[in-house]
Amino acid sequence: MSANHSPAGQQPTATYESAFLKACRREPVPHTPVWFMRQAGRSLPEYLKVREGIPMLESCARPDLVAEITLQPVRRHHVDAAIYYSDIVVPLKAIGVDLDIKPGVGPVVQNPIRTRADLAQLRDLTPEDVWYVTEAIGLLTAELGETPLIGFAGAPFTLASYLVEGGPSKNHEHTKALMYSDPQLWADLLDRLAEITSAFLKVQIEAGASAVQLFDSWVGALAPADYRRSVMPASAKVFDSVASYGVPRIHFGVGTGELLGLMGEAGADVVGVDWRVPLDEAARRVGPGKALQGNLDPAVLYASTEAVEAKTREVLDAAAGLEGHVFNLGHGVMPSMDPDVLSRLVEYVHTQTAR
């Protein structure tokens, strides 16, 4: 049973009445809940200390380390939810794809997928492949108590872009070439990645995650017609696969202002919005029946305290009429961010929205 599930006739679990989950369910909240993408990571000196000398993918496979890193921002910032510390390529590594995360570069794939024969790299993911995820979430839920844990995975398109390009790409030329030239191979690739992603999310939910977020970091590179035809079916398959668990499903991408309605249509309960579209306009594009998450520009946090508060107020004002709102940045926390700024931001949002 997930930590969010509240079956009829049974007592709700510890996290069920949390501000974060209530906002995701579009219910009244005591204050606007706050968490930050990449809150567990390089901006925290305590993170740098425990990660010293340990490669990224190794750190993701050590339950004690995962638990500690996930808990660090909860302790420091008093955010309303924890985000499971991992990386979107972890399930690919777990099934044997030859890849590594190169410092300063990102995920690098040794044998990119360009032909049908290359699909053989992608076998099914089993819970045993990621046993450390189950163990780490067990440690975390015991510590977090009433604070929800968000599980996450990379969306099929973003995983495909790394696999096809062989690493990060600005223009996604190999990815788009495959998508346009061999639509059947592309569809088969995304369908297989949807199966892997679904299995990875199920492991997290069954271990105790209270919500899940699907990161489609690079999907903003697509036009809406291409998204609907070539990407949306795979994302919808992922969301459908975990619908029966009853946990909120969040969908986030960067530069996706033109795709917001489609991303909600794919099956998300909560649509993440980057800083390029105001939340009230995002709500119009997404339509009713969805909560929104976002969307302060991370770069604002380098400005003066007065400027940060003014820009935060703009976000809160734009969110005033939403059915549900989870405050977040419009992208991840930057490595050079002063952690104290994040702590003050959480306190400001809580204070300004207390009901």
Tab-separated table of C-alpha atoms in Angstrom:
chain	number	residue	atom	x	y	z
A	1	MET	CA	0.000	0.000	0.000
A	2	SER	CA	1.354	3.434	-0.854
A	3	ALA	CA	1.861	6.003	1.853
A	4	ASN	CA	-0.846	8.143	0.250
A	5	HIS	CA	-3.574	5.512	0.107
A	6	SER	CA	-6.588	5.932	2.380
A	7	PRO	CA	-8.970	3.033	1.758
A	8	ALA	CA	-12.605	3.370	2.778
A	9	GLY	CA	-13.160	2.271	6.355
A	10	GLN	CA	-9.478	2.434	7.296
A	11	GLN	CA	-7.445	5.091	9.036
A	12	PRO	CA	-5.498	7.298	6.594
A	13	THR	CA	-1.743	6.925	6.599
A	14	ALA	CA	0.564	9.489	8.197
A	15	THR	CA	1.149	11.543	5.052
A	16	TYR	CA	-2.407	11.573	3.716
A	17	GLU	CA	-3.417	14.852	5.374
A	18	SER	CA	-0.128	16.632	4.589
A	19	ALA	CA	-0.328	20.029	2.899
A	20	PHE	CA	1.540	18.677	-0.118
A	21	LEU	CA	-0.820	15.783	-0.811
A	22	LYS	CA	-3.897	17.898	-0.095
A	23	ALA	CA	-2.704	20.463	-2.658
A	24	CYS	CA	-2.064	17.693	-5.196
A	25	ARG	CA	-5.632	16.479	-4.593
A	26	ARG	CA	-6.886	20.080	-5.005
A	27	GLU	CA	-8.195	20.214	-1.437
A	28	PRO	CA	-7.961	23.161	0.996
A	29	VAL	CA	-4.509	23.491	2.593
A	30	PRO	CA	-3.213	25.169	5.776
A	31	HIS	CA	-0.510	26.841	3.684
A	32	THR	CA	0.884	26.507	0.183
A	33	PRO	CA	3.263	23.527	0.296
A	34	VAL	CA	6.829	23.959	-0.918
A	35	TRP	CA	9.494	21.646	-2.248
A	36	PHE	CA	12.307	22.205	-4.733
A	37	MET	CA	13.489	20.160	-7.657
A	38	ARG	CA	17.129	19.209	-6.998
A	39	GLN	CA	16.710	20.206	-3.354
A	40	ALA	CA	18.764	17.128	-2.417
A	41	GLY	CA	22.090	17.856	-3.999
A	42	ARG	CA	24.974	20.073	-4.877
A	43	SER	CA	23.786	23.283	-3.237
A	44	LEU	CA	24.157	21.737	0.237
A	45	PRO	CA	27.566	21.538	1.937
A	46	GLU	CA	26.411	18.471	3.880
A	47	TYR	CA	25.659	16.765	0.565
A	48	LEU	CA	29.105	17.547	-0.820
A	49	LYS	CA	30.634	16.132	2.350
A	50	VAL	CA	28.855	12.759	2.240
A	51	ARG	CA	29.271	12.440	-1.549
A	52	GLU	CA	33.007	13.223	-1.518
A	53	GLY	CA	34.870	10.675	-3.634
A	54	ILE	CA	31.730	8.680	-4.470
A	55	PRO	CA	30.600	8.575	-8.131
A	56	MET	CA	27.025	9.664	-8.792
A	57	LEU	CA	25.609	6.307	-9.864
A	58	GLU	CA	27.312	4.539	-6.965
A	59	SER	CA	25.749	7.004	-4.530
A	60	CYS	CA	22.310	6.206	-5.994
A	61	ALA	CA	22.778	2.498	-5.221
A	62	ARG	CA	23.683	2.867	-1.533
A	63	PRO	CA	20.483	2.923	0.569
A	64	ASP	CA	22.038	4.579	3.613
A	65	LEU	CA	23.517	7.340	1.476
A	66	VAL	CA	20.312	7.817	-0.521
A	67	ALA	CA	18.324	8.150	2.690
A	68	GLU	CA	20.735	10.649	4.215
A	69	ILE	CA	20.875	12.841	1.100
A	70	THR	CA	17.099	12.765	0.644
A	71	LEU	CA	16.582	13.856	4.256
A	72	GLN	CA	19.126	16.697	4.246
A	73	PRO	CA	16.919	19.399	2.648
A	74	VAL	CA	13.941	18.370	4.777
A	75	ARG	CA	15.984	18.968	7.913
A	76	ARG	CA	17.542	22.204	6.676
A	77	HIS	CA	14.750	23.896	4.714
A	78	HIS	CA	11.609	22.443	6.365
A	79	VAL	CA	10.108	21.725	2.959
A	80	ASP	CA	6.727	20.007	2.755
A	81	ALA	CA	7.943	16.986	0.792
A	82	ALA	CA	11.119	15.023	0.203
A	83	ILE	CA	12.216	14.024	-3.288
A	84	TYR	CA	13.894	10.636	-3.610
A	85	TYR	CA	17.606	11.072	-4.366
A	86	SER	CA	18.448	9.307	-7.602
A	87	ASP	CA	19.017	10.024	-11.289
A	88	ILE	CA	16.801	9.453	-14.305
A	89	VAL	CA	19.295	6.995	-15.846
A	90	VAL	CA	19.375	4.711	-12.778
A	91	PRO	CA	16.838	2.207	-14.198
A	92	LEU	CA	18.773	2.086	-17.479
A	93	LYS	CA	22.003	1.357	-15.640
A	94	ALA	CA	20.180	-1.253	-13.554
A	95	ILE	CA	19.174	-3.255	-16.641
A	96	GLY	CA	22.709	-3.249	-18.000
A	97	VAL	CA	22.875	-0.274	-20.387
A	98	ASP	CA	26.534	0.748	-20.660
A	99	LEU	CA	26.421	4.329	-19.443
A	100	ASP	CA	28.012	6.633	-16.907
A	101	ILE	CA	27.430	10.124	-15.569
A	102	LYS	CA	30.436	12.251	-16.476
A	103	PRO	CA	31.069	15.219	-14.151
A	104	GLY	CA	30.328	18.450	-15.969
A	105	VAL	CA	28.760	16.599	-18.901
A	106	GLY	CA	25.907	14.359	-17.723
A	107	PRO	CA	24.828	10.872	-18.780
A	108	VAL	CA	26.995	9.381	-21.547
A	109	VAL	CA	25.851	6.190	-23.320
A	110	GLN	CA	28.561	3.937	-24.738
A	111	ASN	CA	26.420	2.356	-27.488
A	112	PRO	CA	23.676	4.736	-28.654
A	113	ILE	CA	20.409	3.288	-29.943
A	114	ARG	CA	20.120	3.988	-33.672
A	115	THR	CA	18.836	0.691	-35.134
A	116	ARG	CA	16.274	-1.965	-34.253
A	117	ALA	CA	19.050	-4.326	-33.168
A	118	ASP	CA	20.114	-1.735	-30.577
A	119	LEU	CA	16.786	-2.192	-28.748
A	120	ALA	CA	18.206	-5.418	-27.334
A	121	GLN	CA	19.952	-3.269	-24.713
A	122	LEU	CA	16.563	-2.594	-23.090
A	123	ARG	CA	15.310	-5.605	-21.171
A	124	ASP	CA	12.524	-5.482	-18.592
A	125	LEU	CA	13.274	-3.946	-15.198
A	126	THR	CA	12.545	-6.106	-12.138
A	127	PRO	CA	12.333	-5.043	-8.470
A	128	GLU	CA	15.467	-7.113	-7.847
A	129	ASP	CA	17.376	-4.889	-10.281
A	130	VAL	CA	16.772	-1.912	-7.991
A	131	TRP	CA	16.612	-3.600	-4.588
A	132	TYR	CA	18.426	-0.608	-3.122
A	133	VAL	CA	15.463	1.635	-3.988
A	134	THR	CA	13.098	-0.479	-1.910
A	135	GLU	CA	15.549	-0.548	0.981
A	136	ALA	CA	16.252	3.199	0.846
A	137	ILE	CA	12.556	4.111	0.765
A	138	GLY	CA	11.961	1.862	3.748
A	139	LEU	CA	14.602	3.817	5.659
A	140	LEU	CA	13.142	7.106	4.498
A	141	THR	CA	9.485	6.517	5.326
A	142	ALA	CA	10.504	5.462	8.824
A	143	GLU	CA	12.290	8.802	9.292
A	144	LEU	CA	9.967	11.141	7.406
A	145	GLY	CA	6.810	10.420	9.399
A	146	GLU	CA	4.130	12.824	8.171
A	147	THR	CA	6.340	14.315	5.437
A	148	PRO	CA	5.555	12.768	2.038
A	149	LEU	CA	8.235	11.239	-0.171
A	150	ILE	CA	8.075	11.912	-3.907
A	151	GLY	CA	9.361	9.170	-6.159
A	152	PHE	CA	10.439	10.010	-9.667
A	153	ALA	CA	11.554	8.755	-13.042
A	154	GLY	CA	12.660	10.096	-16.382
A	155	ALA	CA	9.952	10.229	-19.040
A	156	PRO	CA	10.304	8.019	-22.125
A	157	PHE	CA	11.172	10.907	-24.478
A	158	THR	CA	13.947	12.284	-22.294
A	159	LEU	CA	15.418	8.818	-21.699
A	160	ALA	CA	15.213	8.147	-25.432
A	161	SER	CA	17.022	11.388	-26.209
A	162	TYR	CA	19.990	10.326	-24.062
A	163	LEU	CA	19.992	6.824	-25.520
A	164	VAL	CA	19.786	7.972	-29.135
A	165	GLU	CA	22.128	10.937	-28.878
A	166	GLY	CA	24.603	9.100	-26.659
A	167	GLY	CA	24.552	11.974	-24.171
A	168	PRO	CA	23.169	15.475	-23.637
A	169	SER	CA	22.233	17.383	-26.790
A	170	LYS	CA	21.187	20.942	-27.564
A	171	ASN	CA	19.400	20.211	-30.823
A	172	HIS	CA	18.392	16.528	-30.479
A	173	GLU	CA	19.215	16.001	-34.125
A	174	HIS	CA	19.702	12.209	-33.937
A	175	THR	CA	16.582	11.862	-31.806
A	176	LYS	CA	14.372	13.818	-34.174
A	177	ALA	CA	15.898	12.132	-37.211
A	178	LEU	CA	14.949	8.721	-35.794
A	179	MET	CA	11.484	9.915	-34.777
A	180	TYR	CA	10.738	11.268	-38.264
A	181	SER	CA	12.567	8.661	-40.377
A	182	ASP	CA	11.504	5.454	-38.627
A	183	PRO	CA	8.323	6.144	-36.669
A	184	GLN	CA	7.765	2.445	-35.922
A	185	LEU	CA	11.211	1.970	-34.397
A	186	TRP	CA	10.698	5.199	-32.458
A	187	ALA	CA	7.330	4.024	-31.162
A	188	ASP	CA	8.813	0.678	-30.129
A	189	LEU	CA	11.697	2.415	-28.349
A	190	LEU	CA	9.388	4.699	-26.387
A	191	ASP	CA	7.018	1.859	-25.567
A	192	ARG	CA	9.861	-0.185	-24.148
A	193	LEU	CA	11.064	2.794	-22.123
A	194	ALA	CA	7.513	3.322	-20.870
A	195	GLU	CA	7.526	-0.256	-19.549
A	196	ILE	CA	10.863	0.293	-17.777
A	197	THR	CA	9.766	3.633	-16.342
A	198	SER	CA	6.456	2.198	-15.160
A	199	ALA	CA	8.231	-0.662	-13.385
A	200	PHE	CA	10.625	1.797	-11.716
A	201	LEU	CA	7.783	3.975	-10.432
A	202	LYS	CA	5.849	0.954	-9.174
A	203	VAL	CA	8.845	-0.139	-7.101
A	204	GLN	CA	8.961	3.297	-5.472
A	205	ILE	CA	5.228	3.483	-4.798
A	206	GLU	CA	5.051	-0.039	-3.397
A	207	ALA	CA	7.994	0.755	-1.115
A	208	GLY	CA	6.134	3.786	0.295
A	209	ALA	CA	6.429	6.829	-1.999
A	210	SER	CA	3.436	9.141	-1.539
A	211	ALA	CA	3.552	10.731	-5.009
A	212	VAL	CA	5.571	10.412	-8.198
A	213	GLN	CA	6.960	12.913	-10.670
A	214	LEU	CA	7.745	12.161	-14.290
A	215	PHE	CA	10.582	14.389	-15.520
A	216	ASP	CA	10.503	15.104	-19.255
A	217	SER	CA	13.441	17.479	-19.193
A	218	TRP	CA	13.978	17.759	-22.958
A	219	VAL	CA	10.462	17.428	-24.355
A	220	GLY	CA	10.189	21.199	-24.755
A	221	ALA	CA	12.267	20.716	-27.913
A	222	LEU	CA	9.167	19.350	-29.668
A	223	ALA	CA	6.240	21.004	-31.413
A	224	PRO	CA	2.793	20.125	-30.022
A	225	ALA	CA	1.852	17.985	-33.031
A	226	ASP	CA	5.027	15.910	-32.666
A	227	TYR	CA	4.418	15.537	-28.933
A	228	ARG	CA	0.844	14.357	-29.419
A	229	ARG	CA	1.719	11.890	-32.152
A	230	SER	CA	5.137	10.587	-31.100
A	231	VAL	CA	5.533	11.064	-27.338
A	232	MET	CA	2.195	11.410	-25.567
A	233	PRO	CA	1.169	7.741	-25.969
A	234	ALA	CA	4.253	6.552	-24.070
A	235	SER	CA	3.871	9.124	-21.290
A	236	ALA	CA	0.189	8.250	-20.996
A	237	LYS	CA	1.112	4.577	-20.687
A	238	VAL	CA	3.354	5.396	-17.711
A	239	PHE	CA	0.683	7.429	-15.948
A	240	ASP	CA	-1.955	4.766	-16.637
A	241	SER	CA	0.309	2.062	-15.229
A	242	VAL	CA	0.379	3.658	-11.768
A	243	ALA	CA	-3.154	5.104	-11.717
A	244	SER	CA	-4.531	2.277	-9.581
A	245	TYR	CA	-2.209	3.151	-6.683
A	246	GLY	CA	-4.055	6.405	-6.077
A	247	VAL	CA	-0.928	8.526	-5.604
A	248	PRO	CA	-0.690	11.982	-7.202
A	249	ARG	CA	1.164	11.939	-10.510
A	250	ILE	CA	3.177	15.044	-11.413
A	251	HIS	CA	4.439	15.817	-14.924
A	252	PHE	CA	7.233	18.338	-15.475
A	253	GLY	CA	9.246	19.525	-18.429
A	254	VAL	CA	11.405	22.517	-19.318
A	255	GLY	CA	10.346	24.948	-22.034
A	256	THR	CA	6.974	23.239	-22.283
A	257	GLY	CA	4.686	26.268	-22.337
A	258	GLU	CA	3.179	25.168	-25.661
A	259	LEU	CA	2.724	21.608	-24.372
A	260	LEU	CA	1.099	22.227	-20.993
A	261	GLY	CA	-2.385	21.194	-22.025
A	262	LEU	CA	-1.113	18.015	-23.675
A	263	MET	CA	1.055	17.142	-20.683
A	264	GLY	CA	-1.994	17.320	-18.462
A	265	GLU	CA	-3.975	15.326	-21.005
A	266	ALA	CA	-1.323	12.588	-20.839
A	267	GLY	CA	-2.612	11.696	-17.383
A	268	ALA	CA	-0.939	13.900	-14.793
A	269	ASP	CA	-2.837	15.028	-11.705
A	270	VAL	CA	-0.387	17.905	-11.229
A	271	VAL	CA	1.316	19.756	-14.088
A	272	GLY	CA	4.702	21.335	-13.387
A	273	VAL	CA	5.229	24.748	-14.964
A	274	ASP	CA	8.585	26.380	-15.654
A	275	TRP	CA	9.073	30.129	-15.169
A	276	ARG	CA	8.265	31.144	-18.755
A	277	VAL	CA	4.471	30.995	-18.348
A	278	PRO	CA	2.591	32.656	-15.456
A	279	LEU	CA	0.570	30.196	-13.400
A	280	ASP	CA	-2.784	31.780	-14.183
A	281	GLU	CA	-2.068	31.478	-17.912
A	282	ALA	CA	-0.764	27.947	-17.381
A	283	ALA	CA	-4.053	27.075	-15.684
A	284	ARG	CA	-5.944	28.336	-18.727
A	285	ARG	CA	-3.808	26.166	-21.019
A	286	VAL	CA	-4.022	23.062	-18.840
A	287	GLY	CA	-7.750	23.367	-18.150
A	288	PRO	CA	-9.773	22.391	-15.079
A	289	GLY	CA	-9.261	19.326	-12.939
A	290	LYS	CA	-5.490	19.638	-12.475
A	291	ALA	CA	-3.288	21.149	-9.782
A	292	LEU	CA	-0.228	23.132	-10.856
A	293	GLN	CA	3.318	23.131	-9.527
A	294	GLY	CA	5.833	25.957	-9.830
A	295	ASN	CA	7.151	28.285	-10.884
A	296	LEU	CA	9.731	30.813	-9.579
A	297	ASP	CA	12.703	31.341	-11.887
A	298	PRO	CA	15.713	29.794	-10.060
A	299	ALA	CA	17.889	32.730	-11.149
A	300	VAL	CA	15.714	35.070	-9.057
A	301	LEU	CA	17.249	33.531	-5.929
A	302	TYR	CA	20.534	35.285	-6.648
A	303	ALA	CA	18.828	38.675	-6.308
A	304	SER	CA	18.264	40.697	-3.136
A	305	THR	CA	15.907	39.438	-0.441
A	306	GLU	CA	13.417	42.145	-1.374
A	307	ALA	CA	13.504	41.114	-5.036
A	308	VAL	CA	13.099	37.429	-4.170
A	309	GLU	CA	10.066	38.200	-2.035
A	310	ALA	CA	8.544	40.433	-4.720
A	311	LYS	CA	8.934	37.806	-7.433
A	312	THR	CA	7.633	35.105	-5.089
A	313	ARG	CA	4.617	37.272	-4.371
A	314	GLU	CA	3.955	37.473	-8.122
A	315	VAL	CA	3.909	33.665	-8.306
A	316	LEU	CA	1.581	33.391	-5.304
A	317	ASP	CA	-0.744	36.040	-6.719
A	318	ALA	CA	-0.895	34.254	-10.075
A	319	ALA	CA	-1.704	31.033	-8.194
A	320	ALA	CA	-4.443	32.598	-6.080
A	321	GLY	CA	-7.293	31.222	-8.179
A	322	LEU	CA	-5.868	27.758	-8.825
A	323	GLU	CA	-7.665	24.585	-7.766
A	324	GLY	CA	-4.406	23.389	-6.181
A	325	HIS	CA	-0.890	24.806	-6.053
A	326	VAL	CA	2.443	23.350	-4.983
A	327	PHE	CA	5.138	26.023	-4.835
A	328	ASN	CA	8.387	25.085	-6.543
A	329	LEU	CA	11.028	26.593	-8.757
A	330	GLY	CA	10.540	26.562	-12.507
A	331	HIS	CA	13.542	24.240	-12.760
A	332	GLY	CA	16.065	22.728	-10.364
A	333	VAL	CA	18.133	24.330	-7.621
A	334	MET	CA	21.449	25.545	-9.038
A	335	PRO	CA	24.684	24.145	-7.539
A	336	SER	CA	25.932	27.573	-6.437
A	337	MET	CA	22.713	28.526	-4.667
A	338	ASP	CA	23.023	29.763	-1.076
A	339	PRO	CA	21.027	27.218	0.975
A	340	ASP	CA	19.933	29.925	3.405
A	341	VAL	CA	18.041	31.644	0.581
A	342	LEU	CA	16.000	28.487	0.046
A	343	SER	CA	15.233	28.199	3.748
A	344	ARG	CA	14.041	31.815	3.849
A	345	LEU	CA	11.934	31.223	0.747
A	346	VAL	CA	10.135	28.276	2.349
A	347	GLU	CA	9.404	30.333	5.453
A	348	TYR	CA	8.174	33.274	3.342
A	349	VAL	CA	5.759	31.137	1.318
A	350	HIS	CA	4.440	29.421	4.432
A	351	THR	CA	3.939	32.723	6.235
A	352	GLN	CA	2.344	34.514	3.277
A	353	THR	CA	-0.135	31.711	2.579
A	354	ALA	CA	-1.035	30.592	6.109
A	355	ARG	CA	-4.786	30.154	6.436
